[in-house]
mmCIF file of C-alpha atoms in Angstrom:
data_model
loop_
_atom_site.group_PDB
_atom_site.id
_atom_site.type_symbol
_atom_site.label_atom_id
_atom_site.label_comp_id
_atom_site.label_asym_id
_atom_site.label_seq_id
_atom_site.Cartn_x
_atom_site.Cartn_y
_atom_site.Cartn_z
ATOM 1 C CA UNK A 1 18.590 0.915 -17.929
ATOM 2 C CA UNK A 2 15.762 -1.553 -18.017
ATOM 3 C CA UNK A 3 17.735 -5.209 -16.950
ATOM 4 C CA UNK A 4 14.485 -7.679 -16.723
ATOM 5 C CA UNK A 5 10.615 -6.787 -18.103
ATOM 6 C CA UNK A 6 8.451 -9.870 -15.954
ATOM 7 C CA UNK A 7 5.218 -11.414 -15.527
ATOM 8 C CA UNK A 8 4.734 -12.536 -12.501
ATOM 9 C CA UNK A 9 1.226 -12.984 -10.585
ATOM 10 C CA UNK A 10 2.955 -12.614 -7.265
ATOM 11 C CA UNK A 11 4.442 -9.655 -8.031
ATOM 12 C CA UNK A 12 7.583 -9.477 -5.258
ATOM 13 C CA UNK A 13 8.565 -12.367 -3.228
ATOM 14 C CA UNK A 14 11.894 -14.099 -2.905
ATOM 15 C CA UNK A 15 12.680 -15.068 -6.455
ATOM 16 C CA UNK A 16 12.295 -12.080 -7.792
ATOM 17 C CA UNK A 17 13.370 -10.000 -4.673
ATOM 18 C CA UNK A 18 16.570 -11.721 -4.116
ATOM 19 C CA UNK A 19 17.101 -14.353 -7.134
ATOM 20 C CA UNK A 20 16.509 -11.891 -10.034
ATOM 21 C CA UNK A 21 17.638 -9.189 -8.664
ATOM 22 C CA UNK A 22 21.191 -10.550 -8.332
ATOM 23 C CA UNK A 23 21.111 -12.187 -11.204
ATOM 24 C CA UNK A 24 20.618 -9.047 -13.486
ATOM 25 C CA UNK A 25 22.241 -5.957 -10.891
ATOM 26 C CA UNK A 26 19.410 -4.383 -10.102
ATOM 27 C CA UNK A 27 19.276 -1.735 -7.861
ATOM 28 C CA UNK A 28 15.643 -0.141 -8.357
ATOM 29 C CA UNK A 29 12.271 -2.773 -8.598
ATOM 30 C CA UNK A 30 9.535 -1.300 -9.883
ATOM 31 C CA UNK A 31 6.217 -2.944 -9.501
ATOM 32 C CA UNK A 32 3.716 -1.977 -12.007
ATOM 33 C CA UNK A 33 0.781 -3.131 -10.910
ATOM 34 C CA UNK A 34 -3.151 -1.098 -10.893
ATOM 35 C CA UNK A 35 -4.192 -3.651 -8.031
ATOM 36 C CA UNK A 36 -1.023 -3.360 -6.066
ATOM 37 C CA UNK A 37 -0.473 0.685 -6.172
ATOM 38 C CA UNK A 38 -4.178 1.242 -4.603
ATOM 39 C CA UNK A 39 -3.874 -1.730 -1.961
ATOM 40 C CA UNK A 40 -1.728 0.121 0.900
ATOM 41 C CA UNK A 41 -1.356 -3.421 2.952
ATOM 42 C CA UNK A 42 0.101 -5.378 -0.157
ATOM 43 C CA UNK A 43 2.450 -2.072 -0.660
ATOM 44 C CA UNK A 44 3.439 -2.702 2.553
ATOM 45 C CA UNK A 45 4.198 -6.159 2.510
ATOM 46 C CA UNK A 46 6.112 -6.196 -0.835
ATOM 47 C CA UNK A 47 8.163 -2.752 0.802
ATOM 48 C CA UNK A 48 8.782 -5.709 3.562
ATOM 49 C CA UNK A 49 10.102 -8.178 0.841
ATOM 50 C CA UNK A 50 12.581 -5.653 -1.298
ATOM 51 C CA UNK A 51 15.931 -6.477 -0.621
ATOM 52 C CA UNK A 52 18.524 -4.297 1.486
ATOM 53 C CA UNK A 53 20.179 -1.613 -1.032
ATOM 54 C CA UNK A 54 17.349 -1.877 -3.521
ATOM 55 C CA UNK A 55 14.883 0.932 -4.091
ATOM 56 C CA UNK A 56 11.497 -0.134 -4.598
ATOM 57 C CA UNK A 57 8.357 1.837 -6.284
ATOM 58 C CA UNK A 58 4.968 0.945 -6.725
ATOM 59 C CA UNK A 59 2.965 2.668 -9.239
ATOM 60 C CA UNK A 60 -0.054 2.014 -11.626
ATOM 61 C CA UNK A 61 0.720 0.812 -15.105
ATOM 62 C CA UNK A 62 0.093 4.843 -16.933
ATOM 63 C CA UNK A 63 2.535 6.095 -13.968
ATOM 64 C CA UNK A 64 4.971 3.306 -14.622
ATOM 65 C CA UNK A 65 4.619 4.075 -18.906
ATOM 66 C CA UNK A 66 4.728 7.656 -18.006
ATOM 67 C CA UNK A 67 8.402 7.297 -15.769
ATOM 68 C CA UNK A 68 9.891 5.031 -18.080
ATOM 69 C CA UNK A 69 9.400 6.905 -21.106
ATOM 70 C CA UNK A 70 10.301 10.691 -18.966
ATOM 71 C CA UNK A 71 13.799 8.916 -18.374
ATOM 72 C CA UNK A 72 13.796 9.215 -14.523
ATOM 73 C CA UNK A 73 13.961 5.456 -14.385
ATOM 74 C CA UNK A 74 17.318 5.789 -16.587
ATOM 75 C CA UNK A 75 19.458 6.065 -13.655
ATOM 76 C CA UNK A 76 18.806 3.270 -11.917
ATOM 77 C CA UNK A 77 19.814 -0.380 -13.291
ATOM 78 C CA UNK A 78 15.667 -1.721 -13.713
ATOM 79 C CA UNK A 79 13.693 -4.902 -12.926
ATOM 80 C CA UNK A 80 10.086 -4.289 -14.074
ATOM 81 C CA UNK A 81 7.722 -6.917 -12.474
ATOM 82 C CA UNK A 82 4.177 -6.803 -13.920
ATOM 83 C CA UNK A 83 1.109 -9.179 -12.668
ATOM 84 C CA UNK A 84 -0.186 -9.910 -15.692
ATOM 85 C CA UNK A 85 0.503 -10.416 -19.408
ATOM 86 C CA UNK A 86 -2.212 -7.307 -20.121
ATOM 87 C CA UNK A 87 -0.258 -5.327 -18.435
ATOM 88 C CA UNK A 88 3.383 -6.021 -19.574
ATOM 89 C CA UNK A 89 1.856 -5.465 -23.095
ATOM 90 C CA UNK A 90 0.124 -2.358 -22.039
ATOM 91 C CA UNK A 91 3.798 -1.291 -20.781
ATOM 92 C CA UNK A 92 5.922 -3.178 -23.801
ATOM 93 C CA UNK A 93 4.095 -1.535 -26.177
ATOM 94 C CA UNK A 94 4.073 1.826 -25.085
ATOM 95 C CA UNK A 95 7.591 1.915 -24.069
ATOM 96 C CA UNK A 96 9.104 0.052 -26.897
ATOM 97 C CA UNK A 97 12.200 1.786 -27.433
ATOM 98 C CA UNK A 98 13.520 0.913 -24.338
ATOM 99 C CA UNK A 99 11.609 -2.488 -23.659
ATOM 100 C CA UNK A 100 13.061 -5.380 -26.166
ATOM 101 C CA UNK A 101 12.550 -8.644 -24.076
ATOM 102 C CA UNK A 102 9.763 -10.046 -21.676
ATOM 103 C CA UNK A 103 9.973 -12.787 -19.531
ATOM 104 C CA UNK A 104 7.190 -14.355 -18.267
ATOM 105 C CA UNK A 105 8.116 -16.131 -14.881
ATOM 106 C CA UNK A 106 4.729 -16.942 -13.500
ATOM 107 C CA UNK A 107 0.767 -16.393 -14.818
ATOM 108 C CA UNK A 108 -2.339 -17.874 -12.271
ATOM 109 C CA UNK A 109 -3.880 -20.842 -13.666
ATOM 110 C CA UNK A 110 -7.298 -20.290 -14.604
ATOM 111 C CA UNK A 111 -10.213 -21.998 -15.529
ATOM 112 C CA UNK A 112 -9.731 -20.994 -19.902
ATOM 113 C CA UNK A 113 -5.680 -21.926 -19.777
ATOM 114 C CA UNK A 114 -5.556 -22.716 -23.704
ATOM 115 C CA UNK A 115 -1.433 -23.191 -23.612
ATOM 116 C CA UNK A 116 0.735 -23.924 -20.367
ATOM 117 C CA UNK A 117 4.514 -23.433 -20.103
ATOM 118 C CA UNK A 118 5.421 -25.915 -17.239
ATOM 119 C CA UNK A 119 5.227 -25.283 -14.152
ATOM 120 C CA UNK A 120 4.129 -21.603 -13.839
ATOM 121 C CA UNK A 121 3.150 -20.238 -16.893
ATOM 122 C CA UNK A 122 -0.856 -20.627 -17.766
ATOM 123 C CA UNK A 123 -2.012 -18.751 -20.959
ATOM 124 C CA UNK A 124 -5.447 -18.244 -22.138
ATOM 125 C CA UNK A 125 -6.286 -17.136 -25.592
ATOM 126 C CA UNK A 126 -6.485 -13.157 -24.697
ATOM 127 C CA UNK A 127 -2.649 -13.248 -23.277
ATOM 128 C CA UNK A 128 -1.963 -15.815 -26.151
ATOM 129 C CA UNK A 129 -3.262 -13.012 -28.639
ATOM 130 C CA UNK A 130 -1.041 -10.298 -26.483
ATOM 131 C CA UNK A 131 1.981 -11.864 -26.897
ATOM 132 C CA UNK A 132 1.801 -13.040 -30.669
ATOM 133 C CA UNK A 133 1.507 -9.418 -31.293
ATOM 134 C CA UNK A 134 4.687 -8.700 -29.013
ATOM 135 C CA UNK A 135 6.423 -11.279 -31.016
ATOM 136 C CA UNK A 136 5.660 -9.896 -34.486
ATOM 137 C CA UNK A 137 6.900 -6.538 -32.652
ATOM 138 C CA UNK A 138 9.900 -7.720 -32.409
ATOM 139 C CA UNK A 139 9.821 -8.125 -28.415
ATOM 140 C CA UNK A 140 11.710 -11.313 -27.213
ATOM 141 C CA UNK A 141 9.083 -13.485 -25.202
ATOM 142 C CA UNK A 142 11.041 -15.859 -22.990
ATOM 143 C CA UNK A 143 9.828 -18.481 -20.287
ATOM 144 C CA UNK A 144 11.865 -18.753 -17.054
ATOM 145 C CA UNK A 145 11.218 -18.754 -13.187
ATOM 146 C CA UNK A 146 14.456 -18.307 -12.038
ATOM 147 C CA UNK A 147 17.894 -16.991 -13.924
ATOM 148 C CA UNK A 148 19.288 -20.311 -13.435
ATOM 149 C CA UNK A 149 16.721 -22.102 -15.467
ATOM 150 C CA UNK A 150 17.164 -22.694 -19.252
ATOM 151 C CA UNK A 151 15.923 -19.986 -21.139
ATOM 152 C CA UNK A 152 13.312 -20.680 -23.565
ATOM 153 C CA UNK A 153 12.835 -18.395 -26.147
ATOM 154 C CA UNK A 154 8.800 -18.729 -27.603
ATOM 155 C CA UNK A 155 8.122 -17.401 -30.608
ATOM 156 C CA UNK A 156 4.085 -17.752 -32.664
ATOM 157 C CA UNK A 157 4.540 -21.081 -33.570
ATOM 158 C CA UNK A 158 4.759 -21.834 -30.063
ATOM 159 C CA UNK A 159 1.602 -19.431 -29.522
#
């Protein structure tokens, strides 16, 4: 079962590793990430991270659509951590029946940011685009760093 879909540019550190994954059970992280799953030091380093009793996998965003749509992620109680908004709509959209809600914990600031979502979420008008057509999917588009923090719920009009 598929607990948290996130954006997060850093892919696996200690908020995710340790704050999220307590916060929503998870015993299985899956990083889904093109960069990350050809890069055999940053594999490495986020295999360093994962916490104790919590399986990690690394795989491309088609090998991550392609395992959470066979079902062999089914047994395992799932936080998805993408580094981009392109790629969590790649992997929303494609696995819809089982994705319902994304939460976008952290985007890099760039130099086109068009809307921000204090203090970590940076949105140009591509990913602003991408998640307006999320929304009118039906997905749940919430901005949050940590499980502790208020949940804000975005919908277009906040696009």
């Amino acid at each position: 079962m598929i607990k948290l879909c996130r954006v997060d540019h850093r892919l696996l550190h200690g908020q995710v590793a340790f704050t999220w994954c307590n916060a929503v059970s998870a015993d299985c992280i899956l990083i889904a990430s093109d960069e990350a799953a050809s890069d055999e030091i940053r594999m490495t380093t986020m295999r360093l991270a994962k916490p104790a009793g919590v399986k990690l996998v690394i795989k491309n965003i088609e090998d991550s659509i392609k395992a959470i749509n066979s079902g062999v992620t089914d047994k395992y109680d799932l936080l998805i951590v993408t580094g981009s908004v392109k790629d969590v709509y790649d992997i929303a959209s494609s696995c819809s029946d089982r994705i319902k809600s994304i939460n976008l914990g952290g985007t890099m600031k760039k130099d086109d940011v068009v809307k921000s979502f204090e203090p970590a979420v940076h949105l140009n008008g591509d990913e602003l685009d991408l998640l307006k057509k999320l929304v009118d999917d039906g997905f749940e588009i919430e901005v949050r760093q940590t499980a502790k923090d208020k949940k804000l719920v975005i919908t277009n009009k906040d696009l």
